[in-house]
Coordinates of C-alpha atoms and ligand atoms in Angstrom, one line a residue:
X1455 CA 72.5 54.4 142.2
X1456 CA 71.1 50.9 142.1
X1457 CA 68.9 49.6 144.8
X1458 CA 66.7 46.3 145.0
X1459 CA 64.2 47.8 147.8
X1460 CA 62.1 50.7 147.2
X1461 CA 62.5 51.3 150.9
X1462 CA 66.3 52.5 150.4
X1463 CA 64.8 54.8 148.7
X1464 CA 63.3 56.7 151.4
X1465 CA 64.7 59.8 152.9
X1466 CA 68.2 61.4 151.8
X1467 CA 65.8 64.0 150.3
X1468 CA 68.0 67.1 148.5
X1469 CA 67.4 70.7 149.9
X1470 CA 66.4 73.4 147.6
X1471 CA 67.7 76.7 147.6
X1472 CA 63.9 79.1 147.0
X1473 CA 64.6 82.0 145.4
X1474 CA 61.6 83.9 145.3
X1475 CA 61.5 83.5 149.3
X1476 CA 65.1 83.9 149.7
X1477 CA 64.5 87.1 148.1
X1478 CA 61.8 89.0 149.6
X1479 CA 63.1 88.1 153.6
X1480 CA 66.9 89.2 153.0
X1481 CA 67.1 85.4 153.8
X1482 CA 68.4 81.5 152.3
X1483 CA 65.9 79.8 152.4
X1484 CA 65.8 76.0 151.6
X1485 CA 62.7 73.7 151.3
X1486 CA 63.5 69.9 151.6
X1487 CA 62.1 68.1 148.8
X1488 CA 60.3 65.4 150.4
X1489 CA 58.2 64.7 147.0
X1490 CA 61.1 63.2 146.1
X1491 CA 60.3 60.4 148.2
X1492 CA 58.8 56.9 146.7
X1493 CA 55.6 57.7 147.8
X1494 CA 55.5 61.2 147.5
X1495 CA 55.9 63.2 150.4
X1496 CA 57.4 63.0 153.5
X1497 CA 55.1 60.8 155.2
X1498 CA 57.2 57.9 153.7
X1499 CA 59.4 58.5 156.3
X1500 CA 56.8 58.2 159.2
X1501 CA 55.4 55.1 157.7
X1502 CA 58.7 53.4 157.7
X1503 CA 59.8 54.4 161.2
X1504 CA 56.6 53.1 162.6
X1505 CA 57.2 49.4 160.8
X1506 CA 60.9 49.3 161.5
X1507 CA 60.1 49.8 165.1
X1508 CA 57.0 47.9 165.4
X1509 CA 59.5 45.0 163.8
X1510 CA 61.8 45.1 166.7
X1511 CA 59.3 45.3 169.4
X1512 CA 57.5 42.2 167.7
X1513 CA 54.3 43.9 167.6
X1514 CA 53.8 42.7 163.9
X1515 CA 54.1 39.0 162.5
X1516 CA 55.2 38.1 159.4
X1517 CA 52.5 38.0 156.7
X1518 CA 50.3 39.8 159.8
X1519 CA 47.9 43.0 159.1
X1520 CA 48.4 46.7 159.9
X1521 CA 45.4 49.1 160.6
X1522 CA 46.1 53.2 160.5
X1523 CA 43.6 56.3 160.4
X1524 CA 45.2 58.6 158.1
X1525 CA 44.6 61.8 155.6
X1526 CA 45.9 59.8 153.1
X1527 CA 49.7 60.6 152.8
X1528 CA 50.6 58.3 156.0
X1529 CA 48.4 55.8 154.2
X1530 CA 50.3 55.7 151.0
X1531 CA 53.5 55.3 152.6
X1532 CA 52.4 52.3 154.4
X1533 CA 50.9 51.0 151.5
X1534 CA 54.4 50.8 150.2
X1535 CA 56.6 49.7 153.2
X1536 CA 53.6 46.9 153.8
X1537 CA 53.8 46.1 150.5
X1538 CA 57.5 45.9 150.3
X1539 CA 57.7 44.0 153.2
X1540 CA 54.4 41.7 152.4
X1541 CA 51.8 43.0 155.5
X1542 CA 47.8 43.8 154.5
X1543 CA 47.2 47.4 155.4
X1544 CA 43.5 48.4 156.4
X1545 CA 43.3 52.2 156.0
X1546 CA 40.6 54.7 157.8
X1547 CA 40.0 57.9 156.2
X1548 CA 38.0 61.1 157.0
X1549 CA 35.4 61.9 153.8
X1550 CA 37.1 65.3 153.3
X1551 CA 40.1 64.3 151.8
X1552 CA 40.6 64.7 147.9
X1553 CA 39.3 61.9 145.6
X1554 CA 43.1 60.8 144.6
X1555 CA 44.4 60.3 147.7
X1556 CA 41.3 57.1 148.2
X1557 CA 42.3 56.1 144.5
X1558 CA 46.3 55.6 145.1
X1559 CA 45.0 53.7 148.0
X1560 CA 42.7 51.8 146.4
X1561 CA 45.0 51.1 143.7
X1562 CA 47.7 50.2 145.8
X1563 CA 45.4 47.0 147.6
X1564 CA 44.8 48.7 150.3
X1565 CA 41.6 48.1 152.2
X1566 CA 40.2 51.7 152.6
X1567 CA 37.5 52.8 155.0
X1568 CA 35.6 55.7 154.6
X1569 CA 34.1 57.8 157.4
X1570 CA 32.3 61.5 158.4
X1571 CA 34.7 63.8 159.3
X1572 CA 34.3 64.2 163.5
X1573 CA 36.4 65.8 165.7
X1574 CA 38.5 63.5 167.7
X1575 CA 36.3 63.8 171.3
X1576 CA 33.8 62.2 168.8
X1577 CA 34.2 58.2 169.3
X1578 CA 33.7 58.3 165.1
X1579 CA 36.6 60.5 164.4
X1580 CA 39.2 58.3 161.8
X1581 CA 42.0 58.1 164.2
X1582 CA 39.9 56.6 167.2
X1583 CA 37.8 54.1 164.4
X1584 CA 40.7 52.8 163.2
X1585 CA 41.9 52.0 166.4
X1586 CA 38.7 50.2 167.2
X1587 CA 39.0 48.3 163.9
X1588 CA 42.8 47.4 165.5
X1589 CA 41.3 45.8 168.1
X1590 CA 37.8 44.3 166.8
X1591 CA 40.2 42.7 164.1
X1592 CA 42.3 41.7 166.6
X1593 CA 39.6 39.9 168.7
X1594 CA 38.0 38.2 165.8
X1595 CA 41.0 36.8 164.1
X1596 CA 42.7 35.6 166.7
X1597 CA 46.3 37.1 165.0
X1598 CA 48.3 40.3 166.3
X1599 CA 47.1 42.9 164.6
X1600 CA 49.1 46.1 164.6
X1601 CA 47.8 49.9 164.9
X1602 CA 50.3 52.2 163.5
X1603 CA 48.5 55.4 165.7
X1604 CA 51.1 58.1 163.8
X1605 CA 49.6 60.6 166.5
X1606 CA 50.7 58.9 169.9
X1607 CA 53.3 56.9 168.7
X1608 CA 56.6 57.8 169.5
X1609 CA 58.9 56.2 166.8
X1610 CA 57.2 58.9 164.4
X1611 CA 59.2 62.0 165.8
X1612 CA 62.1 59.3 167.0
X1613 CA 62.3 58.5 162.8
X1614 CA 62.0 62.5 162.2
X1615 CA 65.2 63.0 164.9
X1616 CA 67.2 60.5 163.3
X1617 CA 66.9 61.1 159.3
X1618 CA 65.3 64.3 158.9
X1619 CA 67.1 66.4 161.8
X1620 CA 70.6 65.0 161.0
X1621 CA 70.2 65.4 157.1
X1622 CA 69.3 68.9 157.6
X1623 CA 72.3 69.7 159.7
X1624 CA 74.5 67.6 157.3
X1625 CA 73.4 69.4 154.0
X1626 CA 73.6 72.6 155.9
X1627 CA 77.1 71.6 157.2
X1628 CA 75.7 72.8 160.6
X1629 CA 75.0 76.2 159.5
X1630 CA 71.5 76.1 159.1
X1631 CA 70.2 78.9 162.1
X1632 CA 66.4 78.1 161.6
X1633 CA 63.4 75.8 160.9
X1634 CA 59.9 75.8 160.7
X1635 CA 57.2 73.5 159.4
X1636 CA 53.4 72.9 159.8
X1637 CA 51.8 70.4 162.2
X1638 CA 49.9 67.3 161.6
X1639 CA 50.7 64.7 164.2
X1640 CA 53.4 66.9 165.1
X1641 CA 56.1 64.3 163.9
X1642 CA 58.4 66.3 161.7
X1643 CA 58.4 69.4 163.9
X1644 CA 59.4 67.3 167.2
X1645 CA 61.5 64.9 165.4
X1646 CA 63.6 68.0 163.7
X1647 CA 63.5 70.4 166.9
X1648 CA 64.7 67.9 169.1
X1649 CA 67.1 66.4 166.7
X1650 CA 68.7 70.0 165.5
X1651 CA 68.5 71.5 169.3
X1652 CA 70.5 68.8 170.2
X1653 CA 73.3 69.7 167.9
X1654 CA 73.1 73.2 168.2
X1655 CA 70.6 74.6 170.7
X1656 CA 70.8 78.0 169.7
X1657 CA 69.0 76.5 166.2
X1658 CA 65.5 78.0 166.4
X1659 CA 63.0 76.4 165.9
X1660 CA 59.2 78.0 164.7
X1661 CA 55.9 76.5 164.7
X1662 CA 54.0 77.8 161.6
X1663 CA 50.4 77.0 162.0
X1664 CA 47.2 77.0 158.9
X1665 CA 44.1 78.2 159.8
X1666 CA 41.5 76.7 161.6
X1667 CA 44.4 75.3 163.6
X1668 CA 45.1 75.3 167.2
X1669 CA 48.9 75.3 167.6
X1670 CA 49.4 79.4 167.1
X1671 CA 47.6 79.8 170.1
X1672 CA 49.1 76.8 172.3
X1673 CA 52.7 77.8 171.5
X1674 CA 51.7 81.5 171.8
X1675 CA 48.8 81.2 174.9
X1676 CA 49.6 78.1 176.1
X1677 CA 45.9 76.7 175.1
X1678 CA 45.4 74.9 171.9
X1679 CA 42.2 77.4 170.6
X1680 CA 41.2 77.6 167.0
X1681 CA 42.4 80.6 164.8
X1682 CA 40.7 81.6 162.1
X1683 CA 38.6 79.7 159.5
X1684 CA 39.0 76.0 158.7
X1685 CA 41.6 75.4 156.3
X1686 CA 41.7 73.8 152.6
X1687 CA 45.2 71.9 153.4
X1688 CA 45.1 68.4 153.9
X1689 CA 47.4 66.9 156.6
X1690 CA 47.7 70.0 158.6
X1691 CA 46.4 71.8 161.4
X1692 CA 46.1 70.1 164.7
X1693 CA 43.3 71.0 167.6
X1694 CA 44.9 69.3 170.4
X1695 CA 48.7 67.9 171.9
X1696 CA 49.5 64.7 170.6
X1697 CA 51.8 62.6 172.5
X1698 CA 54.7 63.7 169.4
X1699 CA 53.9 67.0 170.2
X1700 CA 54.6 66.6 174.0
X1701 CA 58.4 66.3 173.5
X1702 CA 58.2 69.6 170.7
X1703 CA 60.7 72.2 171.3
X1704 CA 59.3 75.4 169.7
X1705 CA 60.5 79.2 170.0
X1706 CA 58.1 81.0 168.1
X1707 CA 55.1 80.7 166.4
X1708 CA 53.6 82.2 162.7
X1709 CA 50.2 81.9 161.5
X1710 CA 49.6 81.7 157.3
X1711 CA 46.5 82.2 155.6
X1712 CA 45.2 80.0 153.0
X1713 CA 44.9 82.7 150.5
X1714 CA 48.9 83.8 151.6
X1715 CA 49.4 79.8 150.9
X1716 CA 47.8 79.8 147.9
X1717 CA 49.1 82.9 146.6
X1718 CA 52.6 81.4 147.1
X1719 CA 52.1 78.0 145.6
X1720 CA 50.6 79.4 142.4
X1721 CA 54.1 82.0 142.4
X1722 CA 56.4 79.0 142.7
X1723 CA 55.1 77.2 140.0
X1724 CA 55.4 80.2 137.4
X1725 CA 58.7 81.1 138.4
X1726 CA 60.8 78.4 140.0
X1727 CA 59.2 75.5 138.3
X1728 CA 57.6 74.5 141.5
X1729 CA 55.1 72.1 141.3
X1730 CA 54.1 71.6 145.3
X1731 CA 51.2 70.6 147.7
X1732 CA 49.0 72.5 149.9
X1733 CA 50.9 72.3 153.4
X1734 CA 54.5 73.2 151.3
X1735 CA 52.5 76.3 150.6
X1736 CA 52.2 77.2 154.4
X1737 CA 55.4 75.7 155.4
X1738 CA 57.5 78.0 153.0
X1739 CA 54.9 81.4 153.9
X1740 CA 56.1 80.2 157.6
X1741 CA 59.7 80.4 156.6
X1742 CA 59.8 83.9 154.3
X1743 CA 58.0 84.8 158.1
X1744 CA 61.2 83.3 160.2
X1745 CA 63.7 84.9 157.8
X1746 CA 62.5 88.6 158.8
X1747 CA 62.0 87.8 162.2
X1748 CA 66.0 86.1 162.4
X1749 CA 67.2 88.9 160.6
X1750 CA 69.4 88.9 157.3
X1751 CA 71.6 86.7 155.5
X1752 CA 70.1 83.6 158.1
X1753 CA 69.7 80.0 156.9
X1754 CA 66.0 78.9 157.1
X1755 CA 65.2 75.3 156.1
X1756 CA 61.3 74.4 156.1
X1757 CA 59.9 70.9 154.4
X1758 CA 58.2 70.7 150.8
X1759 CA 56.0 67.7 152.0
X1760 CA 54.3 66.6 148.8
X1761 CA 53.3 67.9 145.4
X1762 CA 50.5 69.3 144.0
X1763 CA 49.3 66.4 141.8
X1764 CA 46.7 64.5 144.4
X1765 CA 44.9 68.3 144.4
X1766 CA 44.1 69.1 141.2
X1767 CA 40.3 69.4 142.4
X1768 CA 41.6 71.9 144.6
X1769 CA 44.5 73.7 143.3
X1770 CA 43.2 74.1 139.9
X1771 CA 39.2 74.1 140.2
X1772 CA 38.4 77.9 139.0
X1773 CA 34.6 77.4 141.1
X1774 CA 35.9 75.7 143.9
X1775 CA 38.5 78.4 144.4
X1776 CA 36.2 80.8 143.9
X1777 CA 33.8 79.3 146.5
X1778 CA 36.5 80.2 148.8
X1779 CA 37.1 83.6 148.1
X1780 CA 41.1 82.3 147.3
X1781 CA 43.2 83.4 144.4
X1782 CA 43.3 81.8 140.9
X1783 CA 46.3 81.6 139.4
X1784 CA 45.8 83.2 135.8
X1785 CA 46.8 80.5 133.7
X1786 CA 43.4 78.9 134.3
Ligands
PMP2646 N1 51.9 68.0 155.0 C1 51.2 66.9 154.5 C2 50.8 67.0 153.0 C3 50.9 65.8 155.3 O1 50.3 64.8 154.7 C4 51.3 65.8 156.6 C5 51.0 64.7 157.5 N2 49.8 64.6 158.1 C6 52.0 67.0 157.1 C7 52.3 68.0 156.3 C8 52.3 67.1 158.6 O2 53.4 66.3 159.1 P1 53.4 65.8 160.5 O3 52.3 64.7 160.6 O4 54.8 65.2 160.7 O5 53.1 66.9 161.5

């Protein structure tokens, strides 16, 4: 393949048959590699579904700036679609996130701003700063200035129906029977469950939820509660319904453990030569979960959604793991 835009490049991820999963719930299950995209997870795809469509309703002018709050995936992938397509990108970030998330932002020209972590009724939380920044910037400059808000916009899921959704039914030559994923903004879940209903609407579709999340208990109680402790994945876990989430179809719900998570991720490595991110952890606990609940010999397809490279101070930090009463793989 030969392409002269790393955009091109985004998407068209392969799906990966898991054996270790596929095993233990009588199950196929397939993770879709979205490391595989340019900028490392599947984020990319988010990133340039917001741009395309803010380039057709003319909310961005050539040369002209983009602002975003993001846990750092989101960021990156604008990084590179702004940089492809010559836009500034002004990025707000909660604290919390790992150190090399800020770095690949930094060292991608970004302009990154740092800020507490707040809950989003706080008027300091990242997603609501940056869309003050938006519109400060926006005042003082005189020049559109374009707020990407992955949480409320709608071309997020709309991107997630029309790539993600159709690959998975393509690859699967429309056999796949289930999916589940985590929730951030709630893109991937919405974009796939409506996309995959719509071709097949027995397809099931499951909401697997981290701790210290909310979304077990909405799709299970109807009100988005907290369940359990907070959570050391990063772009996961949700406390409230985000306007992507509004138009989610989901028919059940799993909850995973961080120490289930972690457990998994360290197994992978070791034996399928694995090397994936936090919230793939979750995603693929979720799916071993689907499979038994389906019943045997059902397709499940779940999303790996980054690797584990940007957590290194997490993922293989012996005190910090031990801090959090998680396993340690015994390599370390
Ligand atoms: N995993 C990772 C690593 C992420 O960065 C994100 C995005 N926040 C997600 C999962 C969740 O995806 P979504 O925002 O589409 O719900």
């Amino acid at each position: 393949m030969i392409t002269s835009n790393v955009i091109d490049l985004i998407g068209n991820t392969p799906l990966i048959k898991l054996k270790y999963p596929s095993e233990i719930s009588g199950c196929e299950i397939y993770g879709k590699a979205e490391f595989m995209n340019p900028g490392g997870s599947v984020k990319d795809r988010t990133a340039l579904g917001i741009i395309l469509d803010a380039e057709e309703k003319k909310l961005l002018e050539p040369g002209g700036t983009v602002v975003e709050g993001t846990f750092g995936n989101t960021g990156i992938g604008l990084a590179l679609v702004c940089n492809a397509k010559n836009y500034n990108l002004k990025v707000v970030m909660p604290n919390i996130t790992v150190e090399s998330k800020r770095d690949i932002l930094r060292n991608m020209g970004a302009e990154l701003h740092l800020v507490d972590a707040k809950p989003y009724s706080d008027p300091g939380n990242y997603q609501r700063v940056s869309e003050n920044l938006a519109q400060t910037l926006e005042k003082k400059t005189g020049k559109k200035t374009f707020w990407a808000g992955q949480f409320e916009n709608l071309s997020n899921y709309k991107f997630h129906e029309k790539t993600t959704a159709k690959e998975i039914f393509d690859q699967t030559n429309g056999t796949v029977d289930g999916f589940t994923c985590a929730i951030g903004t709630g893109g991937t879940i919405t974009g796939v469950s409506v996309g995959l209903k719509n071709f097949n609407k027995n397809i099931h579709i499951a909401c697997t939820d981290s701790q210290g999340s909310s979304m077990y208990n909405y799709f299970t109680k109807g009100n988005p509660e907290k369940k359990g402790d907070e959570s050391i994945t990063e772009g996961i876990g949700q406390a409230r319904v985000t306007k992507n989430l509004e138009n989610c179809i989901v028919d059940s719900s799993f909850f995973v453990t961080d120490s289930e998570c972690m457990k998994m991720l360290y197994k992978l490595i070791k034996t399928e030569g694995l090397f994936l991110g936090l919230s793939s952890g979750v995603n693929i606990c979720g799916a071993i979960k689907l499979g038994k609940k389906l019943g045997p010999n059902k397709k499940i397809v779940t999303i790996l959604c980054d690797d584990a490279n940007k957590y290194y101070d997490k993922m293989f930090n012996k005190e910090y793991l031990q801090s959090k009463n998680l396993p340690i793989p015994d390599w370390l």
